[in-house]
GROMACS .gro file of C-alpha atoms in nm:
model
  251
    1MET     CA    1   0.000   0.000   0.000
    2GLU     CA    2   0.105   0.359  -0.065
    3HIS     CA    3   0.159   0.600   0.224
    4ILE     CA    4  -0.037   0.927   0.224
    5LEU     CA    5   0.130   1.053   0.544
    6GLN     CA    6   0.462   0.980   0.715
    7ILE     CA    7   0.544   1.125   1.055
    8LYS     CA    8   0.911   1.094   1.149
    9ASP     CA    9   1.056   1.151   1.500
   10LEU     CA   10   0.815   1.437   1.574
   11VAL     CA   11   0.879   1.644   1.886
   12ILE     CA   12   0.651   1.926   2.007
   13SER     CA   13   0.722   2.105   2.335
   14PHE     CA   14   0.534   2.367   2.534
   15ASP     CA   15   0.740   2.550   2.799
   16GLY     CA   16   0.979   2.257   2.824
   17PHE     CA   17   0.703   1.992   2.841
   18ARG     CA   18   0.710   1.742   2.555
   19ALA     CA   19   0.348   1.706   2.442
   20VAL     CA   20   0.464   1.494   2.146
   21ASN     CA   21   0.777   1.290   2.209
   22LYS     CA   22   0.958   1.132   1.911
   23VAL     CA   23   0.638   1.012   1.740
   24SER     CA   24   0.684   0.813   1.422
   25THR     CA   25   0.400   0.655   1.226
   26SER     CA   26   0.273   0.625   0.871
   27VAL     CA   27  -0.079   0.624   0.732
   28GLU     CA   28  -0.172   0.442   0.413
   29LYS     CA   29  -0.408   0.573   0.147
   30GLY     CA   30  -0.769   0.476   0.213
   31GLU     CA   31  -0.721   0.410   0.583
   32ILE     CA   32  -0.955   0.514   0.863
   33ARG     CA   33  -0.682   0.568   1.123
   34PHE     CA   34  -0.779   0.643   1.482
   35PHE     CA   35  -0.550   0.817   1.732
   36ILE     CA   36  -0.657   0.718   2.084
   37GLY     CA   37  -0.514   0.743   2.434
   38PRO     CA   38  -0.576   0.900   2.775
   39ASN     CA   39  -0.640   1.273   2.810
   40GLY     CA   40  -0.312   1.459   2.762
   41ALA     CA   41  -0.162   1.184   2.546
   42GLY     CA   42  -0.084   1.428   2.261
   43LYS     CA   43  -0.361   1.331   2.015
   44THR     CA   44  -0.499   1.677   1.935
   45THR     CA   45  -0.149   1.828   1.938
   46LEU     CA   46  -0.053   1.577   1.670
   47LEU     CA   47  -0.354   1.681   1.459
   48ASP     CA   48  -0.256   2.046   1.511
   49ALA     CA   49   0.089   1.968   1.369
   50ILE     CA   50  -0.050   1.779   1.069
   51CYS     CA   51  -0.281   2.068   0.979
   52GLY     CA   52  -0.017   2.338   1.025
   53ARG     CA   53  -0.146   2.503   1.345
   54ILE     CA   54   0.167   2.408   1.539
   55ARG     CA   55   0.526   2.397   1.421
   56PRO     CA   56   0.718   2.098   1.559
   57ASP     CA   57   1.052   2.144   1.733
   58GLU     CA   58   1.197   1.839   1.559
   59GLY     CA   59   1.101   1.584   1.297
   60GLN     CA   60   0.915   1.575   0.968
   61ILE     CA   61   0.559   1.528   0.844
   62LEU     CA   62   0.561   1.415   0.482
   63PHE     CA   63   0.235   1.422   0.289
   64ASP     CA   64   0.155   1.256  -0.043
   65GLY     CA   65   0.514   1.165  -0.117
   66ASP     CA   66   0.763   1.442  -0.045
   67LYS     CA   67   0.555   1.743   0.061
   68ASP     CA   68   0.686   1.852   0.402
   69VAL     CA   69   0.376   1.980   0.584
   70THR     CA   70   0.588   2.177   0.832
   71ARG     CA   71   0.691   2.414   0.552
   72TYR     CA   72   0.335   2.518   0.466
   73ALA     CA   73   0.117   2.780   0.633
   74GLU     CA   74  -0.208   2.644   0.779
   75HIS     CA   75  -0.426   2.808   0.511
   76GLU     CA   76  -0.209   2.664   0.232
   77LEU     CA   77  -0.260   2.300   0.329
   78VAL     CA   78  -0.612   2.277   0.184
   79ASN     CA   79  -0.458   2.353  -0.156
   80ILE     CA   80  -0.233   2.046  -0.136
   81GLY     CA   81  -0.516   1.825  -0.010
   82ILE     CA   82  -0.538   1.836   0.374
   83GLY     CA   83  -0.851   1.949   0.558
   84ARG     CA   84  -0.952   1.947   0.923
   85LYS     CA   85  -1.281   1.939   1.107
   86PHE     CA   86  -1.275   2.053   1.469
   87GLN     CA   87  -1.492   1.914   1.748
   88VAL     CA   88  -1.738   2.206   1.746
   89PRO     CA   89  -1.900   2.248   1.400
   90SER     CA   90  -1.788   2.573   1.234
   91VAL     CA   91  -2.062   2.607   0.973
   92PHE     CA   92  -2.227   2.940   0.889
   93THR     CA   93  -2.558   2.898   1.072
   94SER     CA   94  -2.722   3.199   0.906
   95LEU     CA   95  -2.662   3.052   0.558
   96THR     CA   96  -2.838   2.760   0.394
   97VAL     CA   97  -2.680   2.418   0.358
   98ALA     CA   98  -2.625   2.487  -0.013
   99GLU     CA   99  -2.462   2.826   0.057
  100ASN     CA  100  -2.224   2.667   0.307
  101MET     CA  101  -2.125   2.414   0.041
  102GLU     CA  102  -2.079   2.689  -0.218
  103LEU     CA  103  -1.844   2.871   0.019
  104ALA     CA  104  -1.643   2.552   0.068
  105VAL     CA  105  -1.612   2.476  -0.302
  106ALA     CA  106  -1.487   2.833  -0.357
  107LYS     CA  107  -1.200   2.773  -0.114
  108ASN     CA  108  -0.962   3.021  -0.278
  109ARG     CA  109  -1.205   3.315  -0.269
  110GLY     CA  110  -1.327   3.537   0.012
  111VAL     CA  111  -1.668   3.490   0.171
  112LEU     CA  112  -1.830   3.786  -0.007
  113SER     CA  113  -1.696   3.704  -0.353
  114ALA     CA  114  -1.793   3.339  -0.306
  115LEU     CA  115  -2.150   3.436  -0.215
  116PHE     CA  116  -2.196   3.675  -0.506
  117GLN     CA  117  -2.013   3.477  -0.773
  118LYS     CA  118  -2.210   3.188  -0.916
  119THR     CA  119  -2.072   2.838  -0.883
  120THR     CA  120  -2.003   2.653  -1.207
  121ALA     CA  121  -2.223   2.370  -1.335
  122ALA     CA  122  -1.946   2.123  -1.247
  123GLN     CA  123  -1.926   2.262  -0.894
  124GLN     CA  124  -2.304   2.230  -0.851
  125VAL     CA  125  -2.288   1.868  -0.962
  126LYS     CA  126  -2.011   1.807  -0.708
  127ILE     CA  127  -2.210   1.978  -0.431
  128ASN     CA  128  -2.518   1.766  -0.504
  129GLU     CA  129  -2.310   1.447  -0.509
  130VAL     CA  130  -2.156   1.526  -0.169
  131LEU     CA  131  -2.490   1.633  -0.017
  132SER     CA  132  -2.632   1.297  -0.124
  133LEU     CA  133  -2.333   1.121   0.032
  134VAL     CA  134  -2.378   1.297   0.368
  135ASP     CA  135  -2.759   1.259   0.349
  136LEU     CA  136  -2.835   1.632   0.344
  137LYS     CA  137  -2.974   1.677  -0.007
  138GLU     CA  138  -3.329   1.710   0.127
  139GLN     CA  139  -3.206   1.985   0.364
  140LYS     CA  140  -3.026   2.176   0.088
  141HIS     CA  141  -3.233   2.493   0.125
  142LYS     CA  142  -3.258   2.485   0.504
  143LYS     CA  143  -3.061   2.728   0.716
  144ALA     CA  144  -2.774   2.549   0.887
  145ALA     CA  145  -2.911   2.677   1.220
  146GLU     CA  146  -3.214   2.448   1.172
  147LEU     CA  147  -3.005   2.132   1.147
  148SER     CA  148  -2.957   1.886   1.432
  149HIS     CA  149  -2.616   1.859   1.597
  150GLY     CA  150  -2.534   1.549   1.393
  151GLN     CA  151  -2.646   1.711   1.067
  152LYS     CA  152  -2.421   2.012   1.136
  153GLN     CA  153  -2.131   1.770   1.179
  154TRP     CA  154  -2.216   1.599   0.850
  155LEU     CA  155  -2.248   1.936   0.674
  156GLU     CA  156  -1.899   2.032   0.788
  157ILE     CA  157  -1.764   1.697   0.670
  158GLY     CA  158  -1.942   1.763   0.338
  159MET     CA  159  -1.774   2.103   0.318
  160LEU     CA  160  -1.440   1.924   0.338
  161LEU     CA  161  -1.533   1.656   0.086
  162VAL     CA  162  -1.645   1.905  -0.179
  163GLN     CA  163  -1.288   2.039  -0.185
  164ASP     CA  164  -1.150   1.712  -0.325
  165LEU     CA  165  -0.910   1.660  -0.036
  166LYS     CA  166  -0.675   1.363  -0.005
  167LEU     CA  167  -0.662   1.361   0.377
  168ILE     CA  168  -0.932   1.463   0.624
  169LEU     CA  169  -0.863   1.508   0.997
  170LEU     CA  170  -1.160   1.473   1.230
  171ASP     CA  171  -1.145   1.570   1.598
  172GLU     CA  172  -1.409   1.378   1.798
  173PRO     CA  173  -1.668   1.370   1.517
  174VAL     CA  174  -1.931   1.181   1.720
  175ALA     CA  175  -1.907   1.384   2.042
  176GLY     CA  176  -2.258   1.472   2.161
  177MET     CA  177  -2.427   1.231   1.921
  178GLY     CA  178  -2.673   0.956   2.010
  179ARG     CA  179  -2.599   0.600   1.902
  180ARG     CA  180  -2.806   0.626   1.583
  181GLU     CA  181  -2.622   0.937   1.462
  182THR     CA  182  -2.291   0.783   1.570
  183THR     CA  183  -2.357   0.472   1.359
  184LYS     CA  184  -2.457   0.688   1.064
  185THR     CA  185  -2.133   0.886   1.099
  186GLY     CA  186  -1.930   0.565   1.105
  187GLU     CA  187  -2.095   0.442   0.786
  188LEU     CA  188  -2.020   0.782   0.633
  189LEU     CA  189  -1.651   0.741   0.721
  190LYS     CA  190  -1.646   0.409   0.535
  191LYS     CA  191  -1.787   0.580   0.224
  192ILE     CA  192  -1.541   0.870   0.255
  193ALA     CA  193  -1.244   0.630   0.281
  194ARG     CA  194  -1.315   0.511  -0.074
  195HIS     CA  195  -1.217   0.859  -0.195
  196CYS     CA  196  -0.971   0.992   0.063
  197THR     CA  197  -0.788   0.897   0.381
  198VAL     CA  198  -0.937   0.976   0.722
  199ILE     CA  199  -0.758   1.036   1.053
  200VAL     CA  200  -0.980   1.051   1.362
  201VAL     CA  201  -0.920   1.146   1.724
  202GLU     CA  202  -1.199   0.987   1.925
  203HIS     CA  203  -1.306   0.905   2.283
  204ASP     CA  204  -1.587   0.661   2.201
  205MET     CA  205  -1.421   0.318   2.211
  206GLU     CA  206  -1.726   0.141   2.073
  207PHE     CA  207  -1.703   0.368   1.769
  208VAL     CA  208  -1.329   0.298   1.740
  209ARG     CA  209  -1.382  -0.079   1.755
  210GLU     CA  210  -1.650  -0.065   1.489
  211TYR     CA  211  -1.488   0.161   1.230
  212ALA     CA  212  -1.108   0.182   1.270
  213THR     CA  213  -0.889   0.031   0.999
  214ARG     CA  214  -0.589   0.080   1.225
  215VAL     CA  215  -0.533   0.236   1.567
  216THR     CA  216  -0.241   0.434   1.708
  217VAL     CA  217  -0.237   0.447   2.089
  218LEU     CA  218  -0.061   0.749   2.236
  219HIS     CA  219   0.053   0.780   2.598
  220GLU     CA  220   0.248   1.071   2.747
  221GLY     CA  221   0.320   1.205   2.399
  222ALA     CA  222   0.467   0.883   2.258
  223VAL     CA  223   0.334   0.589   2.056
  224LEU     CA  224   0.249   0.312   2.301
  225ASP     CA  225   0.115   0.066   2.043
  226GLU     CA  226  -0.018   0.048   1.690
  227GLY     CA  227  -0.217  -0.209   1.496
  228ASN     CA  228  -0.571  -0.327   1.439
  229VAL     CA  229  -0.820  -0.291   1.723
  230SER     CA  230  -0.797  -0.652   1.846
  231GLU     CA  231  -0.414  -0.638   1.856
  232VAL     CA  232  -0.412  -0.311   2.047
  233GLN     CA  233  -0.680  -0.421   2.293
  234SER     CA  234  -0.485  -0.733   2.386
  235ASN     CA  235  -0.160  -0.547   2.462
  236PRO     CA  236  -0.105  -0.557   2.842
  237LYS     CA  237   0.057  -0.210   2.838
  238VAL     CA  238  -0.249  -0.061   2.667
  239ILE     CA  239  -0.481  -0.235   2.911
  240ASP     CA  240  -0.277  -0.104   3.201
  241VAL     CA  241  -0.245   0.264   3.105
  242TYR     CA  242  -0.560   0.312   2.903
  243LEU     CA  243  -0.833   0.052   2.873
  244GLY     CA  244  -0.810  -0.036   3.241
  245ARG     CA  245  -0.880   0.318   3.355
  246GLY     CA  246  -1.255   0.339   3.331
  247GLY     CA  247  -1.279   0.160   3.001
  248ALA     CA  248  -1.461   0.266   2.694
  249HIS     CA  249  -1.486   0.642   2.716
  250CYS     CA  250  -1.147   0.774   2.827
  251ALA     CA  251  -0.962   0.782   2.496
   0.00000   0.00000   0.00000
């Protein structure tokens, strides 16, 4: 399999504290990779580095071959194929679902120019395809404010997908969802993985078990274990520092 992302000996420190400590891992194209671990393990910090919000002290993050992510500004990464969804949905609630999608597809233009400049026929086709994928086509003309919490999450994922990204980073995508919406989100991830790679930070271990292709367990800023879910769950070290501490919801 071909790697979409390679992280090599990454170190990130805050005031002398190593939040990420010599992390090395690689993610293959088409994976649904989960980063899990106790609170403070370095999961979100790692996502911040991959999406350009934080500059590492040491190491490399290579994307899609030889593109060194650490040399790009955060806003430039979408143009090479990396997008990130944060835990709290950041959709424009005063705009319709369709208008949010039009803004996303016009990623290189400002908000005002995107709203007043018509999307192309090809872009409209793409928007409709993605809205069907995330099951929001029937809500196309609704204001985003009228959507449920889960639908807002799916809209934001749709706004990433319409940009033809190669790697999507999701930070706790099922937080605050009921089981039905959680299952629907997991099935959506499977569909997305046919087109691009997905990296997820998640606390819901049931969700991880059901949908992870591969899992990276972080502890105190370092990789504790990596493999499929059954391999990771049977590792005594993982059981000791993570799974044994209150179980399924302390990732």
